[in-house]
PDB file of C-alpha atoms in Angstrom:
ATOM      1  CA  GLN G 757      94.665 -60.571  33.789  1.00  0.00           C
ATOM      2  CA  PRO G 758      95.899 -57.702  31.660  1.00  0.00           C
ATOM      3  CA  ALA G 759      99.669 -57.501  30.593  1.00  0.00           C
ATOM      4  CA  ASP G 760      99.946 -54.028  32.030  1.00  0.00           C
ATOM      5  CA  PRO G 761      98.778 -53.637  35.658  1.00  0.00           C
ATOM      6  CA  ASN G 762      98.459 -49.835  35.171  1.00  0.00           C
ATOM      7  CA  VAL G 763      95.874 -50.184  32.309  1.00  0.00           C
ATOM      8  CA  LYS G 764      92.667 -48.034  32.570  1.00  0.00           C
ATOM      9  CA  THR G 765      89.722 -49.986  33.928  1.00  0.00           C
ATOM     10  CA  SER G 766      87.564 -48.678  31.097  1.00  0.00           C
ATOM     11  CA  THR G 767      89.679 -50.704  28.703  1.00  0.00           C
ATOM     12  CA  LEU G 768      89.238 -54.076  30.583  1.00  0.00           C
ATOM     13  CA  SER G 769      86.840 -56.798  29.660  1.00  0.00           C
ATOM     14  CA  GLY G 770      83.615 -57.100  31.718  1.00  0.00           C
ATOM     15  CA  GLY G 771      84.995 -60.237  33.578  1.00  0.00           C
ATOM     16  CA  ASN G 772      88.129 -58.345  34.682  1.00  0.00           C
ATOM     17  CA  ILE G 773      86.115 -55.329  35.867  1.00  0.00           C
ATOM     18  CA  GLN G 774      83.920 -57.710  37.725  1.00  0.00           C
ATOM     19  CA  LYS G 775      87.009 -59.180  39.261  1.00  0.00           C
ATOM     20  CA  ILE G 776      88.246 -55.720  40.414  1.00  0.00           C
ATOM     21  CA  LEU G 777      84.879 -54.768  41.897  1.00  0.00           C
ATOM     22  CA  LEU G 778      84.830 -58.129  43.883  1.00  0.00           C
ATOM     23  CA  ALA G 779      88.289 -57.556  45.115  1.00  0.00           C
ATOM     24  CA  ARG G 780      87.594 -53.959  46.146  1.00  0.00           C
ATOM     25  CA  GLU G 781      84.414 -54.898  48.085  1.00  0.00           C
ATOM     26  CA  LEU G 782      85.913 -57.925  49.854  1.00  0.00           C
ATOM     27  CA  THR G 783      89.054 -56.001  51.028  1.00  0.00           C
ATOM     28  CA  ASN G 784      86.748 -53.606  52.844  1.00  0.00           C
ATOM     29  CA  GLN G 785      85.875 -56.326  55.463  1.00  0.00           C
ATOM     30  CA  PRO G 786      82.032 -56.046  54.845  1.00  0.00           C
ATOM     31  CA  ASP G 787      79.386 -57.049  57.287  1.00  0.00           C
ATOM     32  CA  MET G 788      77.050 -57.845  54.490  1.00  0.00           C
ATOM     33  CA  ILE G 789      77.426 -58.822  50.867  1.00  0.00           C
ATOM     34  CA  VAL G 790      74.620 -58.362  48.338  1.00  0.00           C
ATOM     35  CA  ALA G 791      75.636 -60.239  45.137  1.00  0.00           C
ATOM     36  CA  VAL G 792      73.513 -60.142  41.996  1.00  0.00           C
ATOM     37  CA  ASN G 793      74.553 -62.800  39.495  1.00  0.00           C
ATOM     38  CA  PRO G 794      78.177 -62.558  40.829  1.00  0.00           C
ATOM     39  CA  THR G 795      79.579 -65.101  38.334  1.00  0.00           C
ATOM     40  CA  ALA G 796      77.749 -64.062  35.148  1.00  0.00           C
ATOM     41  CA  GLY G 797      80.236 -63.829  32.324  1.00  0.00           C
ATOM     42  CA  LEU G 798      83.230 -65.054  34.341  1.00  0.00           C
ATOM     43  CA  ASP G 799      85.518 -67.994  33.266  1.00  0.00           C
ATOM     44  CA  ILE G 800      85.394 -71.248  35.130  1.00  0.00           C
ATOM     45  CA  ALA G 801      88.525 -70.559  37.318  1.00  0.00           C
ATOM     46  CA  THR G 802      87.126 -67.219  38.356  1.00  0.00           C
ATOM     47  CA  VAL G 803      83.701 -68.665  39.083  1.00  0.00           C
ATOM     48  CA  ASP G 804      85.377 -71.136  41.436  1.00  0.00           C
ATOM     49  CA  PHE G 805      87.270 -68.431  43.121  1.00  0.00           C
ATOM     50  CA  VAL G 806      84.127 -66.289  43.614  1.00  0.00           C
ATOM     51  CA  HIS G 807      82.288 -69.294  45.015  1.00  0.00           C
ATOM     52  CA  ARG G 808      85.134 -70.040  47.505  1.00  0.00           C
ATOM     53  CA  GLU G 809      85.331 -66.405  48.512  1.00  0.00           C
ATOM     54  CA  ILE G 810      81.605 -66.026  49.091  1.00  0.00           C
ATOM     55  CA  THR G 811      81.698 -69.241  51.107  1.00  0.00           C
ATOM     56  CA  ARG G 812      84.699 -67.988  53.200  1.00  0.00           C
ATOM     57  CA  GLN G 813      82.986 -64.743  53.829  1.00  0.00           C
ATOM     58  CA  ALA G 814      79.839 -66.424  55.065  1.00  0.00           C
ATOM     59  CA  ASP G 815      81.824 -68.939  57.182  1.00  0.00           C
ATOM     60  CA  GLU G 816      83.466 -65.785  58.863  1.00  0.00           C
ATOM     61  CA  GLY G 817      79.988 -64.427  59.783  1.00  0.00           C
ATOM     62  CA  VAL G 818      79.387 -62.063  56.876  1.00  0.00           C
ATOM     63  CA  GLY G 819      75.775 -61.938  55.854  1.00  0.00           C
ATOM     64  CA  VAL G 820      75.361 -62.875  52.235  1.00  0.00           C
ATOM     65  CA  LEU G 821      72.311 -62.130  50.014  1.00  0.00           C
ATOM     66  CA  LEU G 822      72.743 -63.855  46.700  1.00  0.00           C
ATOM     67  CA  VAL G 823      70.382 -63.049  43.832  1.00  0.00           C
ATOM     68  CA  SER G 824      70.875 -65.458  40.950  1.00  0.00           C
ATOM     69  CA  GLU G 825      69.058 -67.322  38.269  1.00  0.00           C
ATOM     70  CA  ASP G 826      71.618 -70.028  38.227  1.00  0.00           C
ATOM     71  CA  LEU G 827      69.957 -72.710  40.382  1.00  0.00           C
ATOM     72  CA  ASP G 828      73.243 -74.786  40.596  1.00  0.00           C
ATOM     73  CA  GLU G 829      75.068 -71.765  41.963  1.00  0.00           C
ATOM     74  CA  LEU G 830      72.213 -71.157  44.531  1.00  0.00           C
ATOM     75  CA  LEU G 831      72.409 -74.860  45.721  1.00  0.00           C
ATOM     76  CA  VAL G 832      76.132 -74.755  46.137  1.00  0.00           C
ATOM     77  CA  LEU G 833      76.415 -71.397  47.956  1.00  0.00           C
ATOM     78  CA  CYS G 834      73.092 -71.005  49.909  1.00  0.00           C
ATOM     79  CA  ASP G 835      71.700 -72.401  53.148  1.00  0.00           C
ATOM     80  CA  ARG G 836      68.184 -71.201  52.235  1.00  0.00           C
ATOM     81  CA  ILE G 837      66.596 -70.326  48.925  1.00  0.00           C
ATOM     82  CA  LEU G 838      63.604 -68.075  48.493  1.00  0.00           C
ATOM     83  CA  VAL G 839      61.664 -68.232  45.212  1.00  0.00           C
ATOM     84  CA  ILE G 840      59.981 -65.105  43.959  1.00  0.00           C
ATOM     85  CA  PHE G 841      57.210 -65.404  41.371  1.00  0.00           C
ATOM     86  CA  GLN G 842      55.264 -62.432  40.164  1.00  0.00           C
ATOM     87  CA  GLY G 843      56.717 -60.308  42.877  1.00  0.00           C
ATOM     88  CA  HIS G 844      55.845 -62.558  45.683  1.00  0.00           C
ATOM     89  CA  ILE G 845      57.858 -65.038  47.802  1.00  0.00           C
ATOM     90  CA  VAL G 846      56.191 -68.334  46.857  1.00  0.00           C
ATOM     91  CA  GLY G 847      58.566 -70.751  48.468  1.00  0.00           C
ATOM     92  CA  THR G 848      61.428 -71.030  51.020  1.00  0.00           C
ATOM     93  CA  PHE G 849      63.703 -74.135  50.679  1.00  0.00           C
ATOM     94  CA  ASP G 850      66.441 -75.720  52.586  1.00  0.00           C
ATOM     95  CA  ALA G 851      69.270 -75.994  50.142  1.00  0.00           C
ATOM     96  CA  SER G 852      70.801 -78.994  51.848  1.00  0.00           C
ATOM     97  CA  LEU G 853      67.768 -81.028  50.854  1.00  0.00           C
ATOM     98  CA  ASP G 854      66.795 -82.489  47.474  1.00  0.00           C
ATOM     99  CA  VAL G 855      64.712 -79.521  46.439  1.00  0.00           C
ATOM    100  CA  ARG G 856      65.577 -78.851  42.792  1.00  0.00           C
ATOM    101  CA  ASN G 857      62.247 -80.087  41.412  1.00  0.00           C
ATOM    102  CA  SER G 858      60.215 -78.156  44.077  1.00  0.00           C
ATOM    103  CA  ILE G 859      62.164 -75.015  43.339  1.00  0.00           C
ATOM    104  CA  GLY G 860      61.575 -75.503  39.610  1.00  0.00           C
ATOM    105  CA  LEU G 861      57.874 -75.818  40.093  1.00  0.00           C
ATOM    106  CA  ALA G 862      57.838 -72.766  42.396  1.00  0.00           C
ATOM    107  CA  MET G 863      59.852 -70.711  39.833  1.00  0.00           C
ATOM    108  CA  SER G 864      57.180 -71.483  37.263  1.00  0.00           C
ATOM    109  CA  GLY G 865      54.372 -70.746  39.664  1.00  0.00           C
ATOM    110  CA  ILE G 866      52.991 -74.372  39.657  1.00  0.00           C
ATOM    111  CA  GLY G 867      51.634 -75.480  42.984  1.00  0.00           C
ATOM    112  CA  THR G 868      52.088 -72.053  44.619  1.00  0.00           C
ATOM    113  CA  SER G 869      49.967 -69.185  45.412  1.00  0.00           C
ATOM    114  CA  HIS G 870      50.941 -65.874  46.883  1.00  0.00           C
ATOM    115  CA  LYS G 871      47.507 -65.852  48.464  1.00  0.00           C
ATOM    116  CA  GLN G 872      48.545 -68.948  50.478  1.00  0.00           C
ATOM    117  CA  GLU G 873      51.728 -67.178  51.582  1.00  0.00           C
ATOM    118  CA  LYS G 874      49.699 -64.086  52.759  1.00  0.00           C
ATOM    119  CA  SER G 875      47.163 -66.263  54.598  1.00  0.00           C
ATOM    120  CA  GLN G 876      49.813 -67.836  56.717  1.00  0.00           C
ATOM    121  CA  GLY G 877      50.068 -64.663  58.713  1.00  0.00           C
ATOM    122  CA  GLU G 878      52.958 -62.441  59.399  1.00  0.00           C
ATOM    123  CA  SER G 879      56.336 -64.181  59.216  1.00  0.00           C
ATOM    124  CA  LYS G 880      59.551 -63.193  60.824  1.00  0.00           C
ATOM    125  CA  PRO G 881      61.950 -61.308  58.482  1.00  0.00           C
ATOM    126  CA  ILE G 882      65.005 -63.372  57.531  1.00  0.00           C
ATOM    127  CA  MET G 883      67.037 -60.227  57.221  1.00  0.00           C
ATOM    128  CA  GLU G 884      66.703 -56.605  58.185  1.00  0.00           C
ATOM    129  CA  PHE G 885      68.731 -53.559  57.023  1.00  0.00           C
ATOM    130  CA  SER G 886      69.499 -50.355  58.704  1.00  0.00           C
ATOM    131  CA  GLU G 887      72.028 -47.607  58.027  1.00  0.00           C
ATOM    132  CA  CYS G 888      72.887 -48.862  54.647  1.00  0.00           C
ATOM    133  CA  ASN G 889      75.140 -47.092  52.272  1.00  0.00           C
ATOM    134  CA  ARG G 890      75.144 -47.710  48.509  1.00  0.00           C
ATOM    135  CA  VAL G 891      78.645 -48.409  47.051  1.00  0.00           C
ATOM    136  CA  SER G 892      78.468 -48.122  43.368  1.00  0.00           C
ATOM    137  CA  GLY G 893      81.031 -49.372  40.852  1.00  0.00           C
TER     138      GLY G 893
END
């Protein structure tokens, strides 16, 4: 944290700016959190805090959509993991199971085909959005 609490945000490190944005968004009591690589560039203590906070929000009924390339982070925070390969969902995995190898194969496109996904018919959406506002940092 900076020595001066009144320092301009533009002079802060990327990690400290990320902490401010997270604090700002979570104090608004959101119904939904969309987090893209939420811990990239953060120190270990802050990563732990972010993970605890995302878990707490989810436990309180807040919807969480987490986009990350960090498989360990996904396995810790998610109930369900969708893998996208070449713009198509190629697999849906229960994060509570031993799925690391299957996810790795799906991420590389091995053993999957988006044609198979399409041929299974219409699937029920796992999340729908309406009346969304974009909050930019």
